Tab-separated table of C-alpha atoms in Angstrom:
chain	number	residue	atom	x	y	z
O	1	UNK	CA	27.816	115.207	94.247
O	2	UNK	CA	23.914	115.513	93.670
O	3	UNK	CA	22.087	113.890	90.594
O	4	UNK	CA	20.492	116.912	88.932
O	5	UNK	CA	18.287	114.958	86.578
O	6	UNK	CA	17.515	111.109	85.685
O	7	UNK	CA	16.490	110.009	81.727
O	8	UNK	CA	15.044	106.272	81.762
O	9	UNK	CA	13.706	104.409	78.495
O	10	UNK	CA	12.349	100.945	78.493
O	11	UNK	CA	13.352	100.045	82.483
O	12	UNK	CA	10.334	97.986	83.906
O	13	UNK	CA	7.560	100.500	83.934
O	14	UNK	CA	9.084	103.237	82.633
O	15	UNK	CA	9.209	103.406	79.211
O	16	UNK	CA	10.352	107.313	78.624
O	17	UNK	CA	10.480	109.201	81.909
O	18	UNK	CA	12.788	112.385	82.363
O	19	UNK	CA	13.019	114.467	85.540
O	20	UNK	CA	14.907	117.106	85.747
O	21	UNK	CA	16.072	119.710	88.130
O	22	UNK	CA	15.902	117.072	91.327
O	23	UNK	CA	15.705	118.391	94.734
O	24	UNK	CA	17.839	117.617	97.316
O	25	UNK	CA	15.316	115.861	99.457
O	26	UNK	CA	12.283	114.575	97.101
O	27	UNK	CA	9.443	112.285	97.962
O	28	UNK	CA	7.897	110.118	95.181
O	29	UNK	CA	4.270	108.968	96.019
O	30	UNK	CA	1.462	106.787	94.312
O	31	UNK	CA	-0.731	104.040	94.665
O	32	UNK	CA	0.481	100.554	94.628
O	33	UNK	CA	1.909	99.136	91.403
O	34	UNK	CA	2.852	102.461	90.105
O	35	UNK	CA	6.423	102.057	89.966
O	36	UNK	CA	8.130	103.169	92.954
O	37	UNK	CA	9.923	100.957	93.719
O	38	UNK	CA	10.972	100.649	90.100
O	39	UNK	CA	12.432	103.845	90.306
O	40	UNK	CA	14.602	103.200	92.978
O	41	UNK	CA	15.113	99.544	91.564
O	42	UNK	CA	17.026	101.615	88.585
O	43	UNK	CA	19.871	102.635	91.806
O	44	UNK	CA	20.328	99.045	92.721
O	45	UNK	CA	20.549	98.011	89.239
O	46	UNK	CA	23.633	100.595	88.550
O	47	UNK	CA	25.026	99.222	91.961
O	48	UNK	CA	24.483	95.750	91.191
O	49	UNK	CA	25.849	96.384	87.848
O	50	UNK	CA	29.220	97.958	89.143
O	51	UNK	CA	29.927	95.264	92.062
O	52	UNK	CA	29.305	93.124	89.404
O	53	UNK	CA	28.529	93.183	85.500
O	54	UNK	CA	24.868	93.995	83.261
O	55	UNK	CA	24.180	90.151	82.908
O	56	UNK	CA	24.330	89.305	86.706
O	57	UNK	CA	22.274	92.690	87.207
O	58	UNK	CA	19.528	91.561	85.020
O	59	UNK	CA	19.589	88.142	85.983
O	60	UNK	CA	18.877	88.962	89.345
O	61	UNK	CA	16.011	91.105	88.406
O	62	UNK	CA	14.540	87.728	86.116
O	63	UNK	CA	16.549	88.520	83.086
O	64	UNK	CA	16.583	91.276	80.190
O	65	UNK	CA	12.914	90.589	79.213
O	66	UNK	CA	11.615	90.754	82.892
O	67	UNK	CA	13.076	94.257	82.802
O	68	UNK	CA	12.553	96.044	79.268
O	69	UNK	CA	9.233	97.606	79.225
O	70	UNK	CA	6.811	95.181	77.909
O	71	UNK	CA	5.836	95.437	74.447
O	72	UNK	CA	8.675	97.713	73.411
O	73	UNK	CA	12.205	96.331	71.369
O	74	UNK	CA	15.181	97.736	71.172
O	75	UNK	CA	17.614	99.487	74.264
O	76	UNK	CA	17.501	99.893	77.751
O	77	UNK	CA	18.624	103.144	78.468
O	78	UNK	CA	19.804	105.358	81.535
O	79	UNK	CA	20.989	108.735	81.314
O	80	UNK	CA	22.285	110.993	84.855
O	81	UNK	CA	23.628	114.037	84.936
O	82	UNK	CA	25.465	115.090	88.424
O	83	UNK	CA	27.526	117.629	89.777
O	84	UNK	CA	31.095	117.063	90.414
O	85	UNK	CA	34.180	119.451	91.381
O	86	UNK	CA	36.956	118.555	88.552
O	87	UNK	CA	39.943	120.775	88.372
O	88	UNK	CA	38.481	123.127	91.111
O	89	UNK	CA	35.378	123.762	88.521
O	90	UNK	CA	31.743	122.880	89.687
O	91	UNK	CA	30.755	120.272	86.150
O	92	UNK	CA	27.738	119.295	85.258
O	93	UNK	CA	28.372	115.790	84.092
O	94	UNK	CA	26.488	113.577	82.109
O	95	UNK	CA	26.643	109.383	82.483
O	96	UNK	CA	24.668	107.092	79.442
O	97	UNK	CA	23.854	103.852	79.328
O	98	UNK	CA	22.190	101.632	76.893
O	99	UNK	CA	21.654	97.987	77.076
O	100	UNK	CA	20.818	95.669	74.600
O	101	UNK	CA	20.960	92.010	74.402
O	102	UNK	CA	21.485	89.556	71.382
O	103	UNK	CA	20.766	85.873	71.155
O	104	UNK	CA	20.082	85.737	74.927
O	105	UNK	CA	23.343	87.821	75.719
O	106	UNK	CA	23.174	91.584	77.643
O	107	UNK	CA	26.232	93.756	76.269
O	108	UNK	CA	26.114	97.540	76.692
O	109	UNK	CA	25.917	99.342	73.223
O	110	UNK	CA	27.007	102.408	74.848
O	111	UNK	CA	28.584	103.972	78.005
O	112	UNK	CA	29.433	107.452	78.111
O	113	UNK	CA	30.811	109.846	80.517
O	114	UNK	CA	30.482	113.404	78.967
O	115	UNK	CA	30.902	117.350	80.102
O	116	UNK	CA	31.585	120.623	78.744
O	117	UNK	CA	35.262	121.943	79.226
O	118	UNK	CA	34.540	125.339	79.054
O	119	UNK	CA	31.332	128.054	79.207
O	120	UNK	CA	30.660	127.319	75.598
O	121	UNK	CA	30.281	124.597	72.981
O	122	UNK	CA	29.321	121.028	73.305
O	123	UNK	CA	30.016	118.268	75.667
O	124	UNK	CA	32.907	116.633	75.239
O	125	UNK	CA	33.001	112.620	75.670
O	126	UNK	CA	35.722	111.519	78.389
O	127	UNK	CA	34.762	108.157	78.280
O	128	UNK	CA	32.805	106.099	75.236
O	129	UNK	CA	32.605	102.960	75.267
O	130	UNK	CA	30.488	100.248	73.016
O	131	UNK	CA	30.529	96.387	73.467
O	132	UNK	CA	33.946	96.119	75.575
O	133	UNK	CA	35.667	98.855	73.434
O	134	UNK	CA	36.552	102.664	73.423
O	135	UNK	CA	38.314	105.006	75.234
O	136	UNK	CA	38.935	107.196	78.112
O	137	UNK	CA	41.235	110.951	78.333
O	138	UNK	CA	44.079	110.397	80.902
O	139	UNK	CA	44.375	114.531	81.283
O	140	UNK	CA	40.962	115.345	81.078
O	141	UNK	CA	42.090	118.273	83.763
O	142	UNK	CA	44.066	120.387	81.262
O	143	UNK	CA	41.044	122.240	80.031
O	144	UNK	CA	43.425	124.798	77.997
O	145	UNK	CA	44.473	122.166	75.881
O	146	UNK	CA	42.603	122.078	72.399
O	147	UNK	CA	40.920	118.662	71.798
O	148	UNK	CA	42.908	117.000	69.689
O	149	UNK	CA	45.995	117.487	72.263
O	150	UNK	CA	44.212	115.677	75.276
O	151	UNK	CA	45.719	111.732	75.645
O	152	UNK	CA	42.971	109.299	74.441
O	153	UNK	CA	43.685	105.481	75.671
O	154	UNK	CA	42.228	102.889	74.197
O	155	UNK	CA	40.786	100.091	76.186
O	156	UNK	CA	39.260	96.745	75.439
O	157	UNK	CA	37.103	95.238	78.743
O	158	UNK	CA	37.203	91.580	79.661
O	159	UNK	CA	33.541	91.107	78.811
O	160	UNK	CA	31.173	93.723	76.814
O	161	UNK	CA	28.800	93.534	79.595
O	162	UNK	CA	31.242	95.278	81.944
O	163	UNK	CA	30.687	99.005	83.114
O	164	UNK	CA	33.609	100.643	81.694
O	165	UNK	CA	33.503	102.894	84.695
O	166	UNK	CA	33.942	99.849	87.002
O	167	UNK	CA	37.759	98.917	85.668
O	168	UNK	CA	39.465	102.733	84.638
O	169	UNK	CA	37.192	104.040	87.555
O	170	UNK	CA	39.937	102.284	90.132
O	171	UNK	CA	42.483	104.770	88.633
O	172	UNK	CA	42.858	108.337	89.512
O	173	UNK	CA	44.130	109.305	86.092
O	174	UNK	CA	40.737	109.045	85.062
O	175	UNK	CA	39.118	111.382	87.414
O	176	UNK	CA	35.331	111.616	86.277
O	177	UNK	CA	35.130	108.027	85.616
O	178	UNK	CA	37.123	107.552	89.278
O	179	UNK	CA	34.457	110.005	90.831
O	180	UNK	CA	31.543	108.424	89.376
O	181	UNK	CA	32.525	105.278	90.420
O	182	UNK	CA	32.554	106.367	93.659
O	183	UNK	CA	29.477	107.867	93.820
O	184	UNK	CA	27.741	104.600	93.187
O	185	UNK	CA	29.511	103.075	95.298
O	186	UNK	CA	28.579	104.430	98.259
O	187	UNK	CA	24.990	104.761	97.495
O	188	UNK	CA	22.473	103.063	100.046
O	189	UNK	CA	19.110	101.740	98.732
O	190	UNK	CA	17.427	100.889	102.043
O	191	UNK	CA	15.150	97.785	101.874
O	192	UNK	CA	14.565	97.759	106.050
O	193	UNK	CA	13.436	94.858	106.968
O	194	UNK	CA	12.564	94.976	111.244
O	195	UNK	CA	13.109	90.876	111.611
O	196	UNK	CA	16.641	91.092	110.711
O	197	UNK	CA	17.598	93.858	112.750
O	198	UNK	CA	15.398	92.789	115.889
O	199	UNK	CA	17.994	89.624	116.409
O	200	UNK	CA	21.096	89.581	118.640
O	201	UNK	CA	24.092	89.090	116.678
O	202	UNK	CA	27.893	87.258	116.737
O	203	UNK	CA	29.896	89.638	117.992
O	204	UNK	CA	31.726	91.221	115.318
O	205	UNK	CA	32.712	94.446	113.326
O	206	UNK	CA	29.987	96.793	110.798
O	207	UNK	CA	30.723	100.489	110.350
O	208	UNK	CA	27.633	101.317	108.311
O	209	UNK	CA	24.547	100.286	107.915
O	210	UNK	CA	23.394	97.309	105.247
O	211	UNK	CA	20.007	97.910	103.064
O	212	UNK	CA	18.393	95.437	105.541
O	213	UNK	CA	19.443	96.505	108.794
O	214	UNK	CA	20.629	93.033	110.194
O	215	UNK	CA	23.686	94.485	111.551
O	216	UNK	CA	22.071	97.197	113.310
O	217	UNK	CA	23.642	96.230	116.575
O	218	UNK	CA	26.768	95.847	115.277
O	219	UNK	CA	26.843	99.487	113.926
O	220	UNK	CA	25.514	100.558	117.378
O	221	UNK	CA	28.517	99.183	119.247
O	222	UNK	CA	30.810	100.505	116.288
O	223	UNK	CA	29.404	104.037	116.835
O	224	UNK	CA	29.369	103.907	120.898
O	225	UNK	CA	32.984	102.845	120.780
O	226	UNK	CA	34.850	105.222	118.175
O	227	UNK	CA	32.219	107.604	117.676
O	228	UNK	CA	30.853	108.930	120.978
O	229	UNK	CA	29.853	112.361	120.249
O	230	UNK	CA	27.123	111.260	117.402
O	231	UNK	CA	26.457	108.075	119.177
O	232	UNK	CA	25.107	110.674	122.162
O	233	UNK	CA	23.730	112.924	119.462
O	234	UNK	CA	21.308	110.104	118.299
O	235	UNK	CA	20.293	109.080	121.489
O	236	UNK	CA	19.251	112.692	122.637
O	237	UNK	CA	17.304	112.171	119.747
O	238	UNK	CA	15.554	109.066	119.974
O	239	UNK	CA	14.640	110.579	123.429
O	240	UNK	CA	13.165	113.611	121.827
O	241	UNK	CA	11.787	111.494	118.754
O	242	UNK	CA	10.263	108.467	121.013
O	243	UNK	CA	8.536	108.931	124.290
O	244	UNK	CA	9.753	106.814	127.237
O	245	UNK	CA	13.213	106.057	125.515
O	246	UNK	CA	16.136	106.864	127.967
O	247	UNK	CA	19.055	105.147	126.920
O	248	UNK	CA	20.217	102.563	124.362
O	249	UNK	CA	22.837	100.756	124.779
O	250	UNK	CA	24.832	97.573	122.704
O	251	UNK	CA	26.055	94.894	125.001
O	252	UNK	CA	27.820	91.898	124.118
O	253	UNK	CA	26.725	88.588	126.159
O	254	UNK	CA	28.401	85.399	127.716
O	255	UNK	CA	27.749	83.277	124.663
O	256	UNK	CA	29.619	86.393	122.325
O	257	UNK	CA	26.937	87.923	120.376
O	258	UNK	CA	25.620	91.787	120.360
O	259	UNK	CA	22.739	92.939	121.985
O	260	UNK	CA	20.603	96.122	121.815
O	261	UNK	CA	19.215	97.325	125.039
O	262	UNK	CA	16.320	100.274	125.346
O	263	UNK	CA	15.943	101.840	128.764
O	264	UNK	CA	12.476	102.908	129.379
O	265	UNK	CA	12.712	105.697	132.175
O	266	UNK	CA	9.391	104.406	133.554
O	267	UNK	CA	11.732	101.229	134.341
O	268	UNK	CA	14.647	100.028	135.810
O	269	UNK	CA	15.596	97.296	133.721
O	270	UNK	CA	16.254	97.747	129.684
O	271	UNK	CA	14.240	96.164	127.341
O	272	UNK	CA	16.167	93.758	125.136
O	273	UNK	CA	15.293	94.441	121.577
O	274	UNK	CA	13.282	91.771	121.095
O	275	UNK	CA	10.466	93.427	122.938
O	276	UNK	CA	10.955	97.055	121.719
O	277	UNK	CA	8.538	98.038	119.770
O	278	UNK	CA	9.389	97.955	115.761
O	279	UNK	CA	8.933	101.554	115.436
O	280	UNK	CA	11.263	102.442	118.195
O	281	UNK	CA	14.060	99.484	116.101
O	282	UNK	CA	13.317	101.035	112.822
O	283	UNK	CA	13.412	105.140	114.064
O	284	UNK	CA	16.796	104.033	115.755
O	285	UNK	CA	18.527	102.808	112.358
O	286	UNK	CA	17.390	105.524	110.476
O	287	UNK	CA	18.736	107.584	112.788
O	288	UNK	CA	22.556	105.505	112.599
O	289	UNK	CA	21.829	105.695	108.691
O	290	UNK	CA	21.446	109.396	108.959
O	291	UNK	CA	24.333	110.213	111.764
O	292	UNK	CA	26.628	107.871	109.749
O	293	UNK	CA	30.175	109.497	110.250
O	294	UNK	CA	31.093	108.813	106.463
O	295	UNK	CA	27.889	109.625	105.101
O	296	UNK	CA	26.537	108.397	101.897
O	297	UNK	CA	26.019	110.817	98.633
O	298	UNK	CA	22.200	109.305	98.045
O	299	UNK	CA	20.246	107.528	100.030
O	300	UNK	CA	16.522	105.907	98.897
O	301	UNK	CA	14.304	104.867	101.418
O	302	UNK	CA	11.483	102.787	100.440
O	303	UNK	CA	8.475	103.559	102.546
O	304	UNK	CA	9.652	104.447	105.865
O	305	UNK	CA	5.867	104.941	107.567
O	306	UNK	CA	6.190	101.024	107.681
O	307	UNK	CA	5.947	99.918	111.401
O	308	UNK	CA	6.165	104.324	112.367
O	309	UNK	CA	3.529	105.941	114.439
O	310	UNK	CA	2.250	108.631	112.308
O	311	UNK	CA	3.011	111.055	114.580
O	312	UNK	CA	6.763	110.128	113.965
O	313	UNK	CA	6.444	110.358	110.543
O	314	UNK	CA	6.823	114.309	110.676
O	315	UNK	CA	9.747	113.838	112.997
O	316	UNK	CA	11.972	111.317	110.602
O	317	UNK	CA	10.922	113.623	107.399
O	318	UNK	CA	12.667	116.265	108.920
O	319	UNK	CA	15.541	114.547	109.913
O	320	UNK	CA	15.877	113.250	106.440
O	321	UNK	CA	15.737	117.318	105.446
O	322	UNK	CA	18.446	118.346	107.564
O	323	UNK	CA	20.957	115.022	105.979
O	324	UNK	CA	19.886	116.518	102.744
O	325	UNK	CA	20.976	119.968	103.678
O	326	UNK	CA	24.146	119.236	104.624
O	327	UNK	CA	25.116	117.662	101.663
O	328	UNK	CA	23.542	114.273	101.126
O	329	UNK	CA	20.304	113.545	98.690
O	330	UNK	CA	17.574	111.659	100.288
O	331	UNK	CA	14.832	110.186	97.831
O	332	UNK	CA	11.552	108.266	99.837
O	333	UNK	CA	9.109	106.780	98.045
O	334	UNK	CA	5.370	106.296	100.351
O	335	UNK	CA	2.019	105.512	100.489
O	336	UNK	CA	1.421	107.822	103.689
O	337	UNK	CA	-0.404	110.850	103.784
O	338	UNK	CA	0.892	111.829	106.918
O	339	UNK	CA	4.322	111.851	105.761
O	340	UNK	CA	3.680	113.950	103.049
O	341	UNK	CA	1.936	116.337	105.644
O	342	UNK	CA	5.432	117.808	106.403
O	343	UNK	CA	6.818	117.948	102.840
O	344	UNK	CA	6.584	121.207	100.202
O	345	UNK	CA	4.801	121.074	97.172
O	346	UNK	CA	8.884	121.092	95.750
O	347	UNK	CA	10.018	117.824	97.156
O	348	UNK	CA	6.759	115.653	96.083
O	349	UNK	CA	6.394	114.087	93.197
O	350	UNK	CA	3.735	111.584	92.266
O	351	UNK	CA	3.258	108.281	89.552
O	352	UNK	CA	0.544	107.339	87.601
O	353	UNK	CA	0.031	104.512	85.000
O	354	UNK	CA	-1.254	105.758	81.672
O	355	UNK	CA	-1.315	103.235	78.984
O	356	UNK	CA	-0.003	100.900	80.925
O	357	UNK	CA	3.591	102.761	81.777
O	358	UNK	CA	4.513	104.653	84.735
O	359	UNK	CA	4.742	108.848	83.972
O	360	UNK	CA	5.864	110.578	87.416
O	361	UNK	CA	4.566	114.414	87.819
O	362	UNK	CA	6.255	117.278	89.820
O	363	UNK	CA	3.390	118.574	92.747
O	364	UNK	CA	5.523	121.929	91.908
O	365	UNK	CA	4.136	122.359	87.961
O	366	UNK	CA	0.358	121.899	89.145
O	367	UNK	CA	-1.078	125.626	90.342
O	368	UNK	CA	-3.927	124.795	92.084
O	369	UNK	CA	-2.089	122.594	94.566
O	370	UNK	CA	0.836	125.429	94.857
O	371	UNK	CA	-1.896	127.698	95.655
O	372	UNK	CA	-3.997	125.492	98.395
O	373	UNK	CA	-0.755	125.029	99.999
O	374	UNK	CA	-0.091	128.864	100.167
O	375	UNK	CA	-3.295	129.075	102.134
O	376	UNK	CA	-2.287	126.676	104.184
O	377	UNK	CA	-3.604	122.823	103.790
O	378	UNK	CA	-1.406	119.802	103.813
O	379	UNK	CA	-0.245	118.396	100.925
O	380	UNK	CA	-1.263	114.450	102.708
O	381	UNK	CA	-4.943	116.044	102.929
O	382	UNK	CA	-4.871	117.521	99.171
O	383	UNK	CA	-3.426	113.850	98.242
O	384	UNK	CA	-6.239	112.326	100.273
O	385	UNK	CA	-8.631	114.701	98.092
O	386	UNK	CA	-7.451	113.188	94.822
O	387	UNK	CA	-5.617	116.620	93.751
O	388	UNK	CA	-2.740	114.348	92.838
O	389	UNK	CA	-4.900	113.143	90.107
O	390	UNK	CA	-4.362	109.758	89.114
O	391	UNK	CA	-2.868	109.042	92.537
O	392	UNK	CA	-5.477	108.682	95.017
O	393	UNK	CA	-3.546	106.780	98.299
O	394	UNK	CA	-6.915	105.139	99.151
């Protein structure tokens, strides 16, 4: 599954954005305050929404009128379209959401999960769903069936802020709803943070990764222990990524907690992590994130130059490219120039504010930098240069 295209009206800073035709690996760039981490904010809100409901979303996020775009009345609204194998067909399905709220309450005026059937005609709605009411088709796999034959159930939700996706999702029956549900499910927003992950920790059990990273060593030992082969795959790269790493290992201690150990070759005694540097920590979980044996459909990392050498920058961007070409989708948003030194002028994508809302622009529709690139200079030095107009990093 790969989100093809994102719609987003009255989110934050965004108060009508739509990209289309998304990249498997794309980098989103811009000054500070532009919106980046809006964007990816949008993810977390969909997660947050599905582990929970729309009012515990928002009111984590300061409530409905810290997040509809200022000055503007009306619905918050989110629109995907992804690809998804139903009934051995590739689909290109649709997902809407609108959010309203009235007399201090969030309900969702609409959720609907929509795709065509067949090579012609129009969408057809699978799921539809307004303030804790609608329906869902049980045999939305019998695609020879005419329309009025499918099986339409009827549903009322608990609450009408509740995703309908999040309750008929559990069930296979309904399979789009069931595979969307999924998909956000295993989605992973990073939000690093290196003084939660430095720490030793009670001994204990993490197969992936969290957004912050504080059970990095946890994940180490997890990987060492029933995953060998791609525990010894990272750490051939961390010695090819990092200079002077030799081995890393996760120990457990007398008092029962977990903790990471770097072997410098220059030395015979490992470094606790404590004393590593933070780019060698953070270039390490990326690298679990990214060798993760279950790995996740879309990842967003939120400026990953953070704590990096420069130099390394080029390193992790590819590594992020090869995760991306093997099936995941990788979105980073950044303020470096030397990331975007390794990138094409199809994965980049930068935000400016213009009237006081966010607009995001594809480095791909502007010919001039398509053409410098062609003839060779960087897209970080063309950035530098204030070809990304509106967008200069500096």
């Amino acid at each position: 599954m790969r989100i093809e295209s994102i719609k987003i009206k009255n989110y934050k800073a965004f108060q009508d954005i739509d990209l289309s035709n998304l990249p498997e690996l794309a980098i989103f760039v811009g000054a500070n305050g532009v919106g980046k981490t809006t964007l990816f904010d949008v993810f977390g809100f969909l997660s947050d929404a599905l582990r929970n409901n729309i009012r515990q979303a928002l009111v984590k996020r300061g409530g409905y009128k810290e997040v509809i775009s200022r000055g503007q009345k009306g619905l918050i609204e989110i629109e995907l379209q992804f690809r998804l194998i139903i009934a051995n067909k590739d689909r290109l399905v649709t997902y809407r959401l609108e959010v309203g709220e009235e007399s201090g309450k969030p309900f969702i005026q609409r959720e609907i999960l929509r795709y065509k059937r067949g090579a012609y005609g129009s969408p057809y709605h699978f799921l539809d769903f307004s303030k804790g009411h609608g329906y869902a088709i049980t045999n939305e796999e019998d695609f020879d069936k005419k329309d009025e034959e499918l099986s339409r159930e009827e549903q009322t939700l608990g609450s009408p802020d509740i995703l309908a996706i999040k309750g008929l999702g559990q069930f296979e029956r309904f399979k789009a709803a069931n595979a969307f549900r999924s998909f956000i499910e295993n989605w992973h927003v990073s939000d690093f943070h290196i003084a939660e992950a430095k720490p030793s920790r009670e001994a204990g059990y993490a197969e992936h990764l969290s957004q912050t990273g504080e059970n990095l060593p946890l994940v180490a030992q997890f990987m060492f222990e029933n995953h060998r082969k791609r525990f010894n795959t990272i750490l051939k790269k961390m010695k090819q990524r990092v200079p002077g790493v030799s081995d890393v290992t996760a120990e457990p201690t007398v008092d029962g907690r977990i903790v990471l150990r770097f072997q410098d070759g220059s030395f015979k005694d490992p470094f606790i992590s404590n004393y590593v540097s933070d780019g060698t920590i953070k270039m390490f979980a990326y690298l679990l994130l990214l060798h993760d044996p279950h790995p996740h459909p879309l990842l967003c990392i939120k400026e990953p130059e953070n704590q990096l050498y420069p130099s390394l920058l080029i390193e992790l961007l590819e590594e992020f490219r090869l995760y991306a070409q093997n099936g995941g989708q990788v979105f980073v948003s950044s303020h470096s120039p030397d990331l975007l030194n390794g990138a094409t002028p199809d994965e980049v994508f930068w935000l400016v504010k213009d009237k006081g809302y966010s607009k995001i622009k594809r480095a791909s529709d502007h010919n001039e930098i398509v053409a410098l690139f062609k003839a060779g200079d960087k897209l970080g030095y063309l950035w530098k240069e204030n070809y990304f107009i509106g967008s200069n990093p500096l």
